[in-house]
Amino acid sequence: MASAFAAGPWDGTYVYEQGLGKGAGGISLFVTHTLTIDGPQCRLKAEGYQTNERIRCNATVKGDRLEVSFQSFRDGSTVNRFGVKEYTINQPLFTLARKGDGIVTTWQGYNRNGIDTAGLPTFRKL
């Protein structure tokens, strides 16, 4: 017998396109951060300029906010592919909150390798 679960209020896919400015030859550099929420579990993927990272995370709803915390890297390890421990288990990475029709991101421990130079540094739901 199959059970049906209602989707949580934050379930879905969110994207943050981090602009890093111009590189050699005037080429725009960026990293795309994709957050996928499925109940309390989530996945965070970062791809782009000198970046290729996959994180397993926990998503906790607290009122009108969603707190995202580190669980492990994709392979289950707590160190990245270079053997560096960037995060601790359950370390807060960032919090999402609804503001009007948009989402506000409060960055915490998540390493975005620099500051966004191209726009509002927040996620948007797809």
GROMACS .gro file of N, CA and C in nm:
model
  378
    1MET      N    1   0.084  -0.116   0.000
    1MET     CA    2   0.000   0.000   0.000
    1MET      C    3   0.090   0.124   0.000
    2ALA      N    4   0.067   0.213  -0.093
    2ALA     CA    5   0.148   0.334  -0.105
    2ALA      C    6   0.090   0.444  -0.016
    3SER      N    7   0.178   0.521   0.042
    3SER     CA    8   0.135   0.635   0.122
    3SER      C    9   0.165   0.763   0.046
    4ALA      N   10   0.077   0.858   0.058
    4ALA     CA   11   0.098   0.988  -0.006
    4ALA      C   12   0.127   1.091   0.102
    5PHE      N   13   0.231   1.169   0.080
    5PHE     CA   14   0.268   1.274   0.174
    5PHE      C   15   0.249   1.408   0.106
    6ALA      N   16   0.197   1.504   0.178
    6ALA     CA   17   0.184   1.639   0.124
    6ALA      C   18   0.322   1.703   0.120
    7ALA      N   19   0.347   1.776   0.013
    7ALA     CA   20   0.475   1.845   0.000
    7ALA      C   21   0.485   1.954   0.106
    8GLY      N   22   0.603   1.971   0.161
    8GLY     CA   23   0.626   2.076   0.259
    8GLY      C   24   0.622   2.212   0.192
    9PRO      N   25   0.607   2.318   0.271
    9PRO     CA   26   0.595   2.452   0.214
    9PRO      C   27   0.722   2.499   0.142
   10TRP      N   28   0.835   2.439   0.169
   10TRP     CA   29   0.960   2.479   0.105
   10TRP      C   30   1.008   2.378   0.001
   11ASP      N   31   0.938   2.265  -0.014
   11ASP     CA   32   0.982   2.163  -0.110
   11ASP      C   33   0.995   2.222  -0.250
   12GLY      N   34   1.098   2.179  -0.319
   12GLY     CA   35   1.120   2.225  -0.456
   12GLY      C   36   1.267   2.253  -0.482
   13THR      N   37   1.292   2.321  -0.593
   13THR     CA   38   1.428   2.353  -0.637
   13THR      C   39   1.446   2.504  -0.639
   14TYR      N   40   1.559   2.547  -0.584
   14TYR     CA   41   1.593   2.689  -0.574
   14TYR      C   42   1.730   2.710  -0.637
   15VAL      N   43   1.748   2.824  -0.701
   15VAL     CA   44   1.875   2.853  -0.768
   15VAL      C   45   1.926   2.991  -0.727
   16TYR      N   46   2.055   2.999  -0.704
   16TYR     CA   47   2.123   3.127  -0.681
   16TYR      C   48   2.238   3.133  -0.781
   17GLU      N   49   2.234   3.232  -0.868
   17GLU     CA   50   2.339   3.250  -0.968
   17GLU      C   51   2.433   3.359  -0.918
   18GLN      N   52   2.550   3.317  -0.875
   18GLN     CA   53   2.648   3.406  -0.815
   18GLN      C   54   2.741   3.462  -0.921
   19GLY      N   55   2.732   3.591  -0.945
   19GLY     CA   56   2.821   3.656  -1.039
   19GLY      C   57   2.954   3.686  -0.974
   20LEU      N   58   3.063   3.656  -1.044
   20LEU     CA   59   3.196   3.678  -0.989
   20LEU      C   60   3.270   3.789  -1.062
   21GLY      N   61   3.201   3.859  -1.150
   21GLY     CA   62   3.267   3.966  -1.225
   21GLY      C   63   3.322   3.915  -1.357
   22LYS      N   64   3.415   3.989  -1.412
   22LYS     CA   65   3.474   3.956  -1.541
   22LYS      C   66   3.610   3.890  -1.523
   23GLY      N   67   3.635   3.794  -1.609
   23GLY     CA   68   3.764   3.726  -1.611
   23GLY      C   69   3.847   3.776  -1.727
   24ALA      N   70   3.951   3.701  -1.760
   24ALA     CA   71   4.039   3.736  -1.871
   24ALA      C   72   3.957   3.747  -2.000
   25GLY      N   73   3.985   3.849  -2.076
   25GLY     CA   74   3.913   3.867  -2.202
   25GLY      C   75   3.772   3.921  -2.184
   26GLY      N   76   3.737   3.962  -2.062
   26GLY     CA   77   3.605   4.019  -2.038
   26GLY      C   78   3.492   3.918  -2.025
   27ILE      N   79   3.526   3.790  -2.010
   27ILE     CA   80   3.425   3.685  -1.997
   27ILE      C   81   3.363   3.692  -1.857
   28SER      N   82   3.230   3.689  -1.849
   28SER     CA   83   3.160   3.688  -1.721
   28SER      C   84   3.179   3.554  -1.652
   29LEU      N   85   3.217   3.558  -1.526
   29LEU     CA   86   3.238   3.438  -1.446
   29LEU      C   87   3.124   3.424  -1.347
   30PHE      N   88   3.077   3.302  -1.325
   30PHE     CA   89   2.968   3.280  -1.231
   30PHE      C   90   2.972   3.138  -1.176
   31VAL      N   91   2.899   3.119  -1.065
   31VAL     CA   92   2.877   2.988  -1.006
   31VAL      C   93   2.727   2.976  -0.983
   32THR      N   94   2.670   2.864  -1.023
   32THR     CA   95   2.528   2.838  -1.002
   32THR      C   96   2.514   2.743  -0.883
   33HIS      N   97   2.439   2.788  -0.782
   33HIS     CA   98   2.412   2.709  -0.661
   33HIS      C   99   2.268   2.661  -0.671
   34THR      N  100   2.248   2.529  -0.673
   34THR     CA  101   2.114   2.471  -0.685
   34THR      C  102   2.081   2.396  -0.557
   35LEU      N  103   1.974   2.437  -0.492
   35LEU     CA  104   1.928   2.376  -0.368
   35LEU      C  105   1.799   2.300  -0.397
   36THR      N  106   1.798   2.171  -0.365
   36THR     CA  107   1.679   2.089  -0.383
   36THR      C  108   1.631   2.043  -0.246
   37ILE      N  109   1.506   2.079  -0.214
   37ILE     CA  110   1.446   2.047  -0.083
   37ILE      C  111   1.341   1.938  -0.102
   38ASP      N  112   1.348   1.835  -0.019
   38ASP     CA  113   1.248   1.728  -0.016
   38ASP      C  114   1.224   1.695   0.131
   39GLY      N  115   1.129   1.767   0.191
   39GLY     CA  116   1.105   1.750   0.334
   39GLY      C  117   1.226   1.795   0.412
   40PRO      N  118   1.271   1.714   0.509
   40PRO     CA  119   1.385   1.756   0.591
   40PRO      C  120   1.520   1.735   0.523
   41GLN      N  121   1.520   1.668   0.408
   41GLN     CA  122   1.645   1.642   0.339
   41GLN      C  123   1.664   1.740   0.224
   42CYS      N  124   1.789   1.773   0.198
   42CYS     CA  125   1.816   1.860   0.085
   42CYS      C  126   1.952   1.828   0.025
   43ARG      N  127   1.969   1.877  -0.095
   43ARG     CA  128   2.095   1.865  -0.168
   43ARG      C  129   2.133   2.003  -0.218
   44LEU      N  130   2.260   2.034  -0.210
   44LEU     CA  131   2.311   2.163  -0.256
   44LEU      C  132   2.423   2.134  -0.355
   45LYS      N  133   2.407   2.186  -0.476
   45LYS     CA  134   2.504   2.164  -0.583
   45LYS      C  135   2.558   2.300  -0.625
   46ALA      N  136   2.690   2.314  -0.633
   46ALA     CA  137   2.754   2.437  -0.679
   46ALA      C  138   2.842   2.404  -0.799
   47GLU      N  139   2.812   2.468  -0.912
   47GLU     CA  140   2.886   2.443  -1.035
   47GLU      C  141   2.917   2.575  -1.105
   48GLY      N  142   3.034   2.585  -1.160
   48GLY     CA  143   3.070   2.704  -1.235
   48GLY      C  144   3.219   2.726  -1.231
   49TYR      N  145   3.260   2.852  -1.233
   49TYR     CA  146   3.400   2.888  -1.239
   49TYR      C  147   3.478   2.828  -1.122
   50GLN      N  148   3.569   2.738  -1.153
   50GLN     CA  149   3.655   2.669  -1.056
   50GLN      C  150   3.577   2.608  -0.939
   51THR      N  151   3.454   2.566  -0.965
   51THR     CA  152   3.368   2.513  -0.859
   51THR      C  153   3.292   2.390  -0.908
   52ASN      N  154   3.294   2.285  -0.829
   52ASN     CA  155   3.215   2.165  -0.855
   52ASN      C  156   3.200   2.093  -0.720
   53GLU      N  157   3.090   2.121  -0.651
   53GLU     CA  158   3.071   2.070  -0.516
   53GLU      C  159   2.929   2.018  -0.498
   54ARG      N  160   2.915   1.910  -0.423
   54ARG     CA  161   2.785   1.852  -0.391
   54ARG      C  162   2.778   1.830  -0.241
   55ILE      N  163   2.671   1.882  -0.179
   55ILE     CA  164   2.654   1.872  -0.034
   55ILE      C  165   2.519   1.810  -0.002
   56ARG      N  166   2.518   1.720   0.094
   56ARG     CA  167   2.394   1.670   0.153
   56ARG      C  168   2.366   1.759   0.273
   57CYS      N  169   2.242   1.804   0.283
   57CYS     CA  170   2.210   1.897   0.390
   57CYS      C  171   2.078   1.861   0.457
   58ASN      N  172   2.052   1.926   0.568
   58ASN     CA  173   1.924   1.913   0.638
   58ASN      C  174   1.849   2.043   0.624
   59ALA      N  175   1.718   2.035   0.605
   59ALA     CA  176   1.633   2.153   0.593
   59ALA      C  177   1.533   2.151   0.707
   60THR      N  178   1.536   2.254   0.790
   60THR     CA  179   1.448   2.261   0.906
   60THR      C  180   1.361   2.386   0.897
   61VAL      N  181   1.230   2.365   0.897
   61VAL     CA  182   1.136   2.478   0.894
   61VAL      C  183   1.123   2.532   1.035
   62LYS      N  184   1.143   2.663   1.049
   62LYS     CA  185   1.126   2.732   1.177
   62LYS      C  186   1.041   2.855   1.150
   63GLY      N  187   0.911   2.842   1.175
   63GLY     CA  188   0.819   2.951   1.145
   63GLY      C  189   0.811   2.974   0.996
   64ASP      N  190   0.842   3.095   0.951
   64ASP     CA  191   0.837   3.126   0.808
   64ASP      C  192   0.976   3.116   0.744
   65ARG      N  193   1.071   3.056   0.817
   65ARG     CA  194   1.209   3.043   0.768
   65ARG      C  195   1.245   2.897   0.745
   66LEU      N  196   1.344   2.877   0.659
   66LEU     CA  197   1.399   2.745   0.635
   66LEU      C  198   1.548   2.750   0.665
   67GLU      N  199   1.592   2.673   0.763
   67GLU     CA  200   1.733   2.668   0.799
   67GLU      C  201   1.798   2.549   0.730
   68VAL      N  202   1.906   2.575   0.661
   68VAL     CA  203   1.980   2.471   0.587
   68VAL      C  204   2.113   2.449   0.658
   69SER      N  205   2.139   2.322   0.695
   69SER     CA  206   2.262   2.290   0.767
   69SER      C  207   2.336   2.175   0.698
   70PHE      N  208   2.465   2.170   0.719
   70PHE     CA  209   2.553   2.070   0.658
   70PHE      C  210   2.532   1.933   0.719
   71GLN      N  211   2.527   1.831   0.633
   71GLN     CA  212   2.524   1.693   0.679
   71GLN      C  213   2.652   1.622   0.636
   72SER      N  214   2.682   1.626   0.505
   72SER     CA  215   2.805   1.566   0.453
   72SER      C  216   2.821   1.610   0.307
   73PHE      N  217   2.933   1.572   0.252
   73PHE     CA  218   2.949   1.588   0.108
   73PHE      C  219   2.879   1.470   0.042
   74ARG      N  220   2.867   1.474  -0.090
   74ARG     CA  221   2.791   1.373  -0.164
   74ARG      C  222   2.835   1.231  -0.131
   75ASP      N  223   2.964   1.209  -0.110
   75ASP     CA  224   3.014   1.074  -0.085
   75ASP      C  225   2.999   1.030   0.060
   76GLY      N  226   2.935   1.115   0.142
   76GLY     CA  227   2.915   1.081   0.283
   76GLY      C  228   3.027   1.129   0.373
   77SER      N  229   3.131   1.184   0.315
   77SER     CA  230   3.246   1.231   0.391
   77SER      C  231   3.220   1.371   0.448
   78THR      N  232   3.292   1.405   0.553
   78THR     CA  233   3.283   1.539   0.610
   78THR      C  234   3.399   1.628   0.564
   79VAL      N  235   3.484   1.575   0.475
   79VAL     CA  236   3.590   1.654   0.414
   79VAL      C  237   3.564   1.663   0.264
   80ASN      N  238   3.605   1.774   0.203
   80ASN     CA  239   3.581   1.791   0.059
   80ASN      C  240   3.677   1.704  -0.022
   81ARG      N  241   3.670   1.713  -0.153
   81ARG     CA  242   3.750   1.626  -0.240
   81ARG      C  243   3.900   1.651  -0.228
   82PHE      N  244   3.938   1.762  -0.165
   82PHE     CA  245   4.079   1.792  -0.143
   82PHE      C  246   4.124   1.752  -0.003
   83GLY      N  247   4.033   1.689   0.074
   83GLY     CA  248   4.066   1.646   0.209
   83GLY      C  249   4.055   1.755   0.314
   84VAL      N  250   3.987   1.866   0.280
   84VAL     CA  251   3.974   1.979   0.370
   84VAL      C  252   3.838   1.975   0.440
   85LYS      N  253   3.838   1.994   0.570
   85LYS     CA  254   3.713   1.999   0.646
   85LYS      C  255   3.663   2.143   0.648
   86GLU      N  256   3.569   2.175   0.559
   86GLU     CA  257   3.514   2.310   0.549
   86GLU      C  258   3.403   2.335   0.649
   87TYR      N  259   3.325   2.230   0.680
   87TYR     CA  260   3.206   2.243   0.764
   87TYR      C  261   3.204   2.133   0.868
   88THR      N  262   3.127   2.155   0.975
   88THR     CA  263   3.103   2.051   1.074
   88THR      C  264   2.959   2.003   1.057
   89ILE      N  265   2.931   1.881   1.100
   89ILE     CA  266   2.796   1.826   1.089
   89ILE      C  267   2.699   1.915   1.166
   90ASN      N  268   2.587   1.945   1.104
   90ASN     CA  269   2.480   2.031   1.157
   90ASN      C  270   2.517   2.180   1.162
   91GLN      N  271   2.628   2.218   1.102
   91GLN     CA  272   2.664   2.360   1.096
   91GLN      C  273   2.564   2.433   1.008
   92PRO      N  274   2.507   2.545   1.054
   92PRO     CA  275   2.416   2.623   0.970
   92PRO      C  276   2.491   2.679   0.849
   93LEU      N  277   2.434   2.658   0.730
   93LEU     CA  278   2.494   2.710   0.607
   93LEU      C  279   2.430   2.843   0.568
   94PHE      N  280   2.296   2.845   0.570
   94PHE     CA  281   2.221   2.967   0.542
   94PHE      C  282   2.076   2.946   0.580
   95THR      N  283   2.001   3.056   0.584
   95THR     CA  284   1.858   3.052   0.614
   95THR      C  285   1.783   3.123   0.504
   96LEU      N  286   1.673   3.064   0.459
   96LEU     CA  287   1.585   3.128   0.361
   96LEU      C  288   1.460   3.178   0.433
   97ALA      N  289   1.411   3.293   0.392
   97ALA     CA  290   1.287   3.348   0.447
   97ALA      C  291   1.209   3.413   0.334
   98ARG      N  292   1.078   3.399   0.338
   98ARG     CA  293   0.994   3.461   0.237
   98ARG      C  294   0.977   3.610   0.270
   99LYS      N  295   0.988   3.693   0.168
   99LYS     CA  296   0.968   3.836   0.184
   99LYS      C  297   0.890   3.883   0.062
  100GLY      N  298   0.760   3.912   0.082
  100GLY     CA  299   0.674   3.946  -0.030
  100GLY      C  300   0.667   3.829  -0.126
  101ASP      N  301   0.694   3.854  -0.253
  101ASP     CA  302   0.694   3.746  -0.353
  101ASP      C  303   0.833   3.684  -0.369
  102GLY      N  304   0.931   3.733  -0.293
  102GLY     CA  305   1.068   3.685  -0.308
  102GLY      C  306   1.116   3.607  -0.189
  103ILE      N  307   1.244   3.575  -0.194
  103ILE     CA  308   1.311   3.500  -0.088
  103ILE      C  309   1.435   3.578  -0.048
  104VAL      N  310   1.458   3.588   0.081
  104VAL     CA  311   1.579   3.651   0.134
  104VAL      C  312   1.668   3.540   0.187
  105THR      N  313   1.796   3.547   0.156
  105THR     CA  314   1.893   3.449   0.204
  105THR      C  315   1.983   3.517   0.307
  106THR      N  316   1.992   3.457   0.425
  106THR     CA  317   2.086   3.503   0.527
  106THR      C  318   2.200   3.403   0.528
  107TRP      N  319   2.315   3.445   0.478
  107TRP     CA  320   2.431   3.356   0.468
  107TRP      C  321   2.493   3.335   0.605
  108GLN      N  322   2.532   3.211   0.630
  108GLN     CA  323   2.597   3.177   0.755
  108GLN      C  324   2.731   3.110   0.723
  109GLY      N  325   2.742   2.979   0.739
  109GLY     CA  326   2.870   2.912   0.719
  109GLY      C  327   2.902   2.870   0.578
  110TYR      N  328   2.808   2.883   0.485
  110TYR     CA  329   2.829   2.835   0.349
  110TYR      C  330   2.937   2.915   0.278
  111ASN      N  331   3.037   2.845   0.225
  111ASN     CA  332   3.149   2.908   0.156
  111ASN      C  333   3.113   2.927   0.010
  112ARG      N  334   3.090   3.051  -0.029
  112ARG     CA  335   3.057   3.082  -0.167
  112ARG      C  336   3.177   3.131  -0.245
  113ASN      N  337   3.296   3.123  -0.188
  113ASN     CA  338   3.420   3.161  -0.256
  113ASN      C  339   3.416   3.302  -0.311
  114GLY      N  340   3.372   3.396  -0.234
  114GLY     CA  341   3.373   3.534  -0.279
  114GLY      C  342   3.237   3.599  -0.268
  115ILE      N  343   3.235   3.726  -0.302
  115ILE     CA  344   3.114   3.806  -0.291
  115ILE      C  345   3.049   3.820  -0.428
  116ASP      N  346   2.918   3.817  -0.431
  116ASP     CA  347   2.844   3.834  -0.556
  116ASP      C  348   2.859   3.978  -0.602
  117THR      N  349   2.905   3.996  -0.725
  117THR     CA  350   2.925   4.130  -0.779
  117THR      C  351   2.820   4.166  -0.882
  118ALA      N  352   2.727   4.073  -0.908
  118ALA     CA  353   2.635   4.094  -1.020
  118ALA      C  354   2.488   4.108  -0.981
  119GLY      N  355   2.455   4.108  -0.854
  119GLY     CA  356   2.314   4.120  -0.822
  119GLY      C  357   2.282   4.080  -0.681
  120LEU      N  358   2.154   4.065  -0.654
  120LEU     CA  359   2.105   4.030  -0.522
  120LEU      C  360   2.147   3.886  -0.487
  121PRO      N  361   2.224   3.867  -0.379
  121PRO     CA  362   2.272   3.733  -0.346
  121PRO      C  363   2.167   3.650  -0.272
  122THR      N  364   2.072   3.597  -0.346
  122THR     CA  365   1.967   3.517  -0.284
  122THR      C  366   1.919   3.409  -0.380
  123PHE      N  367   1.852   3.310  -0.326
  123PHE     CA  368   1.794   3.204  -0.407
  123PHE      C  369   1.658   3.245  -0.462
  124ARG      N  370   1.620   3.186  -0.572
  124ARG     CA  371   1.485   3.202  -0.628
  124ARG      C  372   1.432   3.062  -0.658
  125LYS      N  373   1.302   3.046  -0.640
  125LYS     CA  374   1.242   2.914  -0.662
  125LYS      C  375   1.213   2.895  -0.810
  126LEU      N  376   1.245   2.776  -0.860
  126LEU     CA  377   1.215   2.742  -1.000
  126LEU      C  378   1.074   2.692  -1.014
   0.00000   0.00000   0.00000
